[in-house]
PDB file of C-alpha atoms in Angstrom:
ATOM      1  CA  UNK A 913     178.805  92.920 158.625  1.00 58.00           C
ATOM      2  CA  UNK A 914     180.569  93.664 155.346  1.00 67.00           C
ATOM      3  CA  UNK A 915     183.111  96.453 155.754  1.00 77.00           C
ATOM      4  CA  UNK A 916     185.348  97.687 152.950  1.00 84.00           C
ATOM      5  CA  UNK A 917     188.873  99.007 153.473  1.00 87.00           C
ATOM      6  CA  UNK A 918     187.722 102.616 153.533  1.00 90.00           C
ATOM      7  CA  UNK A 919     185.164 101.869 156.252  1.00 89.00           C
ATOM      8  CA  UNK A 920     187.767 100.061 158.334  1.00 92.00           C
ATOM      9  CA  UNK A 921     190.130 103.033 158.013  1.00 94.00           C
ATOM     10  CA  UNK A 922     187.386 105.345 159.257  1.00 94.00           C
ATOM     11  CA  UNK A 923     186.661 103.092 162.235  1.00 95.00           C
ATOM     12  CA  UNK A 924     190.350 102.900 163.095  1.00 96.00           C
ATOM     13  CA  UNK A 925     190.576 106.690 162.888  1.00 97.00           C
ATOM     14  CA  UNK A 926     187.685 107.340 165.259  1.00 97.00           C
ATOM     15  CA  UNK A 927     189.089 104.699 167.610  1.00 97.00           C
ATOM     16  CA  UNK A 928     192.446 106.507 167.634  1.00 98.00           C
ATOM     17  CA  UNK A 929     190.733 109.860 168.246  1.00 98.00           C
ATOM     18  CA  UNK A 930     188.744 108.549 171.214  1.00 97.00           C
ATOM     19  CA  UNK A 931     191.748 106.620 172.567  1.00 97.00           C
ATOM     20  CA  UNK A 932     193.956 109.712 172.368  1.00 97.00           C
ATOM     21  CA  UNK A 933     191.296 111.807 174.107  1.00 97.00           C
ATOM     22  CA  UNK A 934     190.678 109.501 177.068  1.00 97.00           C
ATOM     23  CA  UNK A 935     194.273 108.317 177.514  1.00 97.00           C
ATOM     24  CA  UNK A 936     195.557 111.898 177.532  1.00 98.00           C
ATOM     25  CA  UNK A 937     192.942 112.922 180.099  1.00 97.00           C
ATOM     26  CA  UNK A 938     193.316 109.835 182.266  1.00 96.00           C
ATOM     27  CA  UNK A 939     197.108 110.015 182.127  1.00 96.00           C
ATOM     28  CA  UNK A 940     197.195 113.514 183.596  1.00 96.00           C
ATOM     29  CA  UNK A 941     194.493 112.866 186.198  1.00 96.00           C
ATOM     30  CA  UNK A 942     196.176 109.690 187.467  1.00 96.00           C
ATOM     31  CA  UNK A 943     199.547 111.478 187.516  1.00 95.00           C
ATOM     32  CA  UNK A 944     198.133 114.377 189.507  1.00 95.00           C
ATOM     33  CA  UNK A 945     196.343 112.007 191.899  1.00 93.00           C
ATOM     34  CA  UNK A 946     199.615 110.178 192.525  1.00 92.00           C
ATOM     35  CA  UNK A 947     201.307 113.487 193.365  1.00 92.00           C
ATOM     36  CA  UNK A 948     198.314 114.648 195.404  1.00 91.00           C
ATOM     37  CA  UNK A 949     197.845 117.830 193.367  1.00 91.00           C
ATOM     38  CA  UNK A 950     194.648 117.052 191.462  1.00 91.00           C
ATOM     39  CA  UNK A 951     191.972 119.711 192.043  1.00 91.00           C
ATOM     40  CA  UNK A 952     188.285 118.960 192.491  1.00 91.00           C
ATOM     41  CA  UNK A 953     185.566 120.918 190.700  1.00 92.00           C
ATOM     42  CA  UNK A 954     183.441 120.388 193.811  1.00 90.00           C
ATOM     43  CA  UNK A 955     185.773 122.843 195.556  1.00 91.00           C
ATOM     44  CA  UNK A 956     186.546 125.051 192.569  1.00 92.00           C
ATOM     45  CA  UNK A 957     186.362 128.298 194.548  1.00 93.00           C
ATOM     46  CA  UNK A 958     189.530 127.335 196.430  1.00 93.00           C
ATOM     47  CA  UNK A 959     191.643 127.794 193.299  1.00 94.00           C
ATOM     48  CA  UNK A 960     189.762 129.009 190.223  1.00 95.00           C
ATOM     49  CA  UNK A 961     192.868 129.694 188.059  1.00 95.00           C
ATOM     50  CA  UNK A 962     194.328 126.313 188.986  1.00 95.00           C
ATOM     51  CA  UNK A 963     191.185 124.296 188.234  1.00 96.00           C
ATOM     52  CA  UNK A 964     190.687 126.178 184.963  1.00 97.00           C
ATOM     53  CA  UNK A 965     194.229 125.404 183.792  1.00 97.00           C
ATOM     54  CA  UNK A 966     193.779 121.790 184.894  1.00 97.00           C
ATOM     55  CA  UNK A 967     190.589 121.507 182.843  1.00 97.00           C
ATOM     56  CA  UNK A 968     192.282 123.055 179.816  1.00 97.00           C
ATOM     57  CA  UNK A 969     195.105 120.511 180.017  1.00 97.00           C
ATOM     58  CA  UNK A 970     192.749 117.567 180.463  1.00 97.00           C
ATOM     59  CA  UNK A 971     190.642 118.709 177.495  1.00 97.00           C
ATOM     60  CA  UNK A 972     193.646 119.493 175.267  1.00 98.00           C
ATOM     61  CA  UNK A 973     192.688 116.838 172.692  1.00 98.00           C
ATOM     62  CA  UNK A 974     189.130 118.164 172.107  1.00 98.00           C
ATOM     63  CA  UNK A 975     190.521 121.711 171.943  1.00 98.00           C
ATOM     64  CA  UNK A 976     193.144 120.654 169.408  1.00 98.00           C
ATOM     65  CA  UNK A 977     190.541 118.775 167.352  1.00 98.00           C
ATOM     66  CA  UNK A 978     188.234 121.801 167.412  1.00 98.00           C
ATOM     67  CA  UNK A 979     190.843 124.049 165.829  1.00 97.00           C
ATOM     68  CA  UNK A 980     192.088 121.312 163.492  1.00 97.00           C
ATOM     69  CA  UNK A 981     188.618 120.743 162.042  1.00 97.00           C
ATOM     70  CA  UNK A 982     187.906 124.480 162.042  1.00 97.00           C
ATOM     71  CA  UNK A 983     190.955 124.918 159.813  1.00 97.00           C
ATOM     72  CA  UNK A 984     190.209 121.803 157.746  1.00 95.00           C
ATOM     73  CA  UNK A 985     186.523 122.519 157.049  1.00 96.00           C
ATOM     74  CA  UNK A 986     186.792 126.295 156.815  1.00 95.00           C
ATOM     75  CA  UNK A 987     183.485 127.973 156.059  1.00 95.00           C
ATOM     76  CA  UNK A 988     181.705 124.594 156.196  1.00 96.00           C
ATOM     77  CA  UNK A 989     182.777 123.991 159.803  1.00 97.00           C
ATOM     78  CA  UNK A 990     179.532 125.059 161.495  1.00 96.00           C
ATOM     79  CA  UNK A 991     177.351 123.193 159.006  1.00 96.00           C
ATOM     80  CA  UNK A 992     179.337 119.942 159.025  1.00 96.00           C
ATOM     81  CA  UNK A 993     179.651 119.950 162.819  1.00 97.00           C
ATOM     82  CA  UNK A 994     175.939 120.792 163.262  1.00 97.00           C
ATOM     83  CA  UNK A 995     176.832 123.924 165.237  1.00 97.00           C
ATOM     84  CA  UNK A 996     174.361 126.247 163.539  1.00 95.00           C
ATOM     85  CA  UNK A 997     171.079 127.200 165.160  1.00 95.00           C
ATOM     86  CA  UNK A 998     168.626 128.147 162.435  1.00 92.00           C
ATOM     87  CA  UNK A 999     164.867 128.122 162.161  1.00 90.00           C
ATOM     88  CA  UNK A1000     162.172 128.698 164.727  1.00 94.00           C
ATOM     89  CA  UNK A1001     162.054 125.105 165.989  1.00 94.00           C
ATOM     90  CA  UNK A1002     165.794 124.875 166.604  1.00 95.00           C
ATOM     91  CA  UNK A1003     165.898 128.250 168.343  1.00 95.00           C
ATOM     92  CA  UNK A1004     162.884 127.354 170.470  1.00 96.00           C
ATOM     93  CA  UNK A1005     164.344 123.965 171.468  1.00 96.00           C
ATOM     94  CA  UNK A1006     167.757 125.391 172.322  1.00 96.00           C
ATOM     95  CA  UNK A1007     166.119 128.270 174.189  1.00 96.00           C
ATOM     96  CA  UNK A1008     163.993 125.940 176.338  1.00 97.00           C
ATOM     97  CA  UNK A1009     166.917 123.639 177.127  1.00 97.00           C
ATOM     98  CA  UNK A1010     169.156 126.612 177.884  1.00 96.00           C
ATOM     99  CA  UNK A1011     166.465 127.967 180.199  1.00 97.00           C
ATOM    100  CA  UNK A1012     166.261 124.658 182.071  1.00 97.00           C
ATOM    101  CA  UNK A1013     170.043 124.597 182.495  1.00 97.00           C
ATOM    102  CA  UNK A1014     170.079 128.167 183.804  1.00 96.00           C
ATOM    103  CA  UNK A1015     167.164 127.378 186.141  1.00 96.00           C
ATOM    104  CA  UNK A1016     169.167 124.490 187.613  1.00 95.00           C
ATOM    105  CA  UNK A1017     172.137 126.803 188.088  1.00 94.00           C
ATOM    106  CA  UNK A1018     169.952 129.431 189.774  1.00 95.00           C
ATOM    107  CA  UNK A1019     168.480 126.787 192.073  1.00 96.00           C
ATOM    108  CA  UNK A1020     171.986 125.758 193.093  1.00 93.00           C
ATOM    109  CA  UNK A1021     172.940 129.394 193.646  1.00 93.00           C
ATOM    110  CA  UNK A1022     169.985 129.783 196.017  1.00 94.00           C
ATOM    111  CA  UNK A1023     170.418 126.514 197.895  1.00 93.00           C
ATOM    112  CA  UNK A1024     174.208 126.214 198.087  1.00 92.00           C
ATOM    113  CA  UNK A1025     176.609 128.402 200.034  1.00 90.00           C
ATOM    114  CA  UNK A1026     179.574 128.263 197.641  1.00 93.00           C
ATOM    115  CA  UNK A1027     178.271 130.448 194.807  1.00 93.00           C
ATOM    116  CA  UNK A1028     181.620 130.623 192.995  1.00 95.00           C
ATOM    117  CA  UNK A1029     181.823 126.834 192.731  1.00 95.00           C
ATOM    118  CA  UNK A1030     178.243 126.689 191.448  1.00 95.00           C
ATOM    119  CA  UNK A1031     179.045 129.164 188.672  1.00 95.00           C
ATOM    120  CA  UNK A1032     182.273 127.392 187.769  1.00 96.00           C
ATOM    121  CA  UNK A1033     180.481 124.042 187.684  1.00 95.00           C
ATOM    122  CA  UNK A1034     178.023 125.513 185.182  1.00 95.00           C
ATOM    123  CA  UNK A1035     180.987 126.314 182.932  1.00 95.00           C
ATOM    124  CA  UNK A1036     182.723 123.006 183.650  1.00 97.00           C
ATOM    125  CA  UNK A1037     179.798 120.668 183.008  1.00 96.00           C
ATOM    126  CA  UNK A1038     178.525 122.608 180.003  1.00 97.00           C
ATOM    127  CA  UNK A1039     181.825 123.287 178.210  1.00 97.00           C
ATOM    128  CA  UNK A1040     184.481 120.894 179.489  1.00 97.00           C
ATOM    129  CA  UNK A1041     182.160 117.893 179.800  1.00 97.00           C
ATOM    130  CA  UNK A1042     179.027 118.210 177.640  1.00 97.00           C
ATOM    131  CA  UNK A1043     180.385 120.220 174.721  1.00 98.00           C
ATOM    132  CA  UNK A1044     183.777 118.473 174.660  1.00 97.00           C
ATOM    133  CA  UNK A1045     182.229 114.985 174.618  1.00 97.00           C
ATOM    134  CA  UNK A1046     179.489 115.853 172.150  1.00 98.00           C
ATOM    135  CA  UNK A1047     181.872 117.633 169.795  1.00 98.00           C
ATOM    136  CA  UNK A1048     184.373 114.761 169.735  1.00 98.00           C
ATOM    137  CA  UNK A1049     181.930 111.839 169.616  1.00 98.00           C
ATOM    138  CA  UNK A1050     178.676 113.054 168.080  1.00 97.00           C
ATOM    139  CA  UNK A1051     180.455 115.763 166.100  1.00 97.00           C
ATOM    140  CA  UNK A1052     183.814 114.621 164.718  1.00 97.00           C
ATOM    141  CA  UNK A1053     183.465 110.834 165.011  1.00 97.00           C
ATOM    142  CA  UNK A1054     179.987 110.785 163.493  1.00 97.00           C
ATOM    143  CA  UNK A1055     181.171 113.153 160.757  1.00 97.00           C
ATOM    144  CA  UNK A1056     183.987 110.766 159.854  1.00 96.00           C
ATOM    145  CA  UNK A1057     181.577 107.820 159.427  1.00 95.00           C
ATOM    146  CA  UNK A1058     178.733 109.896 157.986  1.00 92.00           C
ATOM    147  CA  UNK A1059     178.558 107.863 154.765  1.00 88.00           C
ATOM    148  CA  UNK A1060     178.328 104.501 156.521  1.00 90.00           C
ATOM    149  CA  UNK A1061     175.260 102.431 157.313  1.00 90.00           C
ATOM    150  CA  UNK A1062     173.165 103.687 160.248  1.00 90.00           C
ATOM    151  CA  UNK A1063     174.200 100.809 162.513  1.00 90.00           C
ATOM    152  CA  UNK A1064     177.865 101.743 162.022  1.00 93.00           C
ATOM    153  CA  UNK A1065     177.191 105.470 162.327  1.00 93.00           C
ATOM    154  CA  UNK A1066     175.397 104.928 165.625  1.00 96.00           C
ATOM    155  CA  UNK A1067     177.136 101.959 167.227  1.00 96.00           C
ATOM    156  CA  UNK A1068     180.812 102.689 166.500  1.00 96.00           C
ATOM    157  CA  UNK A1069     181.098 106.240 167.943  1.00 97.00           C
ATOM    158  CA  UNK A1070     178.761 105.596 170.848  1.00 97.00           C
ATOM    159  CA  UNK A1071     180.362 102.308 171.862  1.00 97.00           C
ATOM    160  CA  UNK A1072     183.658 104.192 172.047  1.00 97.00           C
ATOM    161  CA  UNK A1073     181.860 106.920 174.024  1.00 97.00           C
ATOM    162  CA  UNK A1074     180.730 104.280 176.512  1.00 97.00           C
ATOM    163  CA  UNK A1075     184.174 102.715 176.872  1.00 96.00           C
ATOM    164  CA  UNK A1076     185.725 106.164 177.421  1.00 96.00           C
ATOM    165  CA  UNK A1077     183.879 106.299 180.762  1.00 96.00           C
ATOM    166  CA  UNK A1078     185.798 103.294 182.100  1.00 96.00           C
ATOM    167  CA  UNK A1079     188.180 105.478 184.133  1.00 96.00           C
ATOM    168  CA  UNK A1080     185.734 108.095 185.397  1.00 94.00           C
ATOM    169  CA  UNK A1081     183.246 105.457 186.590  1.00 95.00           C
ATOM    170  CA  UNK A1082     186.110 104.014 188.648  1.00 94.00           C
ATOM    171  CA  UNK A1083     186.539 107.511 190.116  1.00 92.00           C
ATOM    172  CA  UNK A1084     189.994 107.498 188.544  1.00 93.00           C
ATOM    173  CA  UNK A1085     191.008 104.598 190.768  1.00 92.00           C
ATOM    174  CA  UNK A1086     192.478 101.169 190.072  1.00 92.00           C
ATOM    175  CA  UNK A1087     191.264  99.427 186.907  1.00 95.00           C
ATOM    176  CA  UNK A1088     191.026  95.789 187.964  1.00 95.00           C
ATOM    177  CA  UNK A1089     189.635  92.778 186.096  1.00 96.00           C
ATOM    178  CA  UNK A1090     186.584  92.521 188.429  1.00 96.00           C
ATOM    179  CA  UNK A1091     185.889  96.229 187.906  1.00 96.00           C
ATOM    180  CA  UNK A1092     186.132  95.935 184.115  1.00 96.00           C
ATOM    181  CA  UNK A1093     183.741  92.960 184.167  1.00 96.00           C
ATOM    182  CA  UNK A1094     181.334  94.919 186.383  1.00 95.00           C
ATOM    183  CA  UNK A1095     181.565  97.994 184.153  1.00 96.00           C
ATOM    184  CA  UNK A1096     180.917  96.019 180.968  1.00 95.00           C
ATOM    185  CA  UNK A1097     178.019  94.088 182.480  1.00 94.00           C
ATOM    186  CA  UNK A1098     176.292  96.935 184.322  1.00 94.00           C
ATOM    187  CA  UNK A1099     177.275 100.282 182.786  1.00 95.00           C
ATOM    188  CA  UNK A1100     178.324  99.814 179.170  1.00 96.00           C
ATOM    189  CA  UNK A1101     174.875  99.207 177.679  1.00 96.00           C
ATOM    190  CA  UNK A1102     173.373 102.196 179.483  1.00 96.00           C
ATOM    191  CA  UNK A1103     176.140 104.505 178.294  1.00 97.00           C
ATOM    192  CA  UNK A1104     175.851 103.163 174.740  1.00 97.00           C
ATOM    193  CA  UNK A1105     172.103 103.778 174.806  1.00 97.00           C
ATOM    194  CA  UNK A1106     172.549 107.278 176.190  1.00 97.00           C
ATOM    195  CA  UNK A1107     175.102 108.076 173.494  1.00 97.00           C
ATOM    196  CA  UNK A1108     172.724 106.888 170.776  1.00 97.00           C
ATOM    197  CA  UNK A1109     169.993 109.069 172.278  1.00 97.00           C
ATOM    198  CA  UNK A1110     172.294 112.106 172.200  1.00 98.00           C
ATOM    199  CA  UNK A1111     173.093 111.371 168.560  1.00 97.00           C
ATOM    200  CA  UNK A1112     169.407 110.940 167.714  1.00 96.00           C
ATOM    201  CA  UNK A1113     168.633 114.304 169.348  1.00 96.00           C
ATOM    202  CA  UNK A1114     171.396 115.951 167.327  1.00 97.00           C
ATOM    203  CA  UNK A1115     170.246 114.478 164.015  1.00 95.00           C
ATOM    204  CA  UNK A1116     166.538 114.918 164.707  1.00 95.00           C
ATOM    205  CA  UNK A1117     166.893 118.563 165.769  1.00 95.00           C
ATOM    206  CA  UNK A1118     169.569 119.370 163.193  1.00 95.00           C
ATOM    207  CA  UNK A1119     171.934 120.930 165.713  1.00 97.00           C
ATOM    208  CA  UNK A1120     174.581 119.569 168.082  1.00 98.00           C
ATOM    209  CA  UNK A1121     173.527 122.122 170.690  1.00 97.00           C
ATOM    210  CA  UNK A1122     170.431 120.085 171.539  1.00 97.00           C
ATOM    211  CA  UNK A1123     172.587 117.133 172.554  1.00 97.00           C
ATOM    212  CA  UNK A1124     175.065 119.421 174.341  1.00 98.00           C
ATOM    213  CA  UNK A1125     172.387 121.079 176.462  1.00 97.00           C
ATOM    214  CA  UNK A1126     170.569 117.834 177.325  1.00 97.00           C
ATOM    215  CA  UNK A1127     173.940 116.334 178.246  1.00 97.00           C
ATOM    216  CA  UNK A1128     174.771 119.378 180.394  1.00 97.00           C
ATOM    217  CA  UNK A1129     171.399 119.251 182.154  1.00 96.00           C
ATOM    218  CA  UNK A1130     171.864 115.570 183.007  1.00 95.00           C
ATOM    219  CA  UNK A1131     175.349 116.000 184.483  1.00 92.00           C
ATOM    220  CA  UNK A1132     174.764 119.413 186.115  1.00 82.00           C
TER     221      UNK A1132
END
């Protein structure tokens, strides 16, 4: 692997972005858990305003990055971030995936008693999870290393994506040495592979929305 100084700077930058994102989120969630005030999306109907504000705070870094890059890229923002949906194939793909996601939501509305939580979870998993992760990792991070070799463009952002799940896979509990070893040996490769698949879907379809919707369907 022969990396020049510019490539190393880019890798450091995407590392800092991902580190800031997960450490900000984890910091607040662990703090709230310690105080016993963290709200669960599984019981969102109990306090919709509260859970919404909590989600906004946790996702403050992606929100900040969204507006930062919107300002920085200007009229090229949608194109560079792959947020456009153009052409029959893209529209058809996004339409089908959107239909599947809505069908899952409707199924949950029919089979589950707490309709408000079902509707909020649709918002939560689509926007606060799928879009936020895809925009930061497969959007911004991939954009920053867009001129690098494919193995760097795929492995660097998606390895960071995998590591970012260290806290959530522990259910925001204690991060012990045995847990870290277990996570690295049993979860890391699968998450890395999934991230690469999301990136392939984005680049193959020409729009980030394909990856966002597939991601949302999987976590819904």
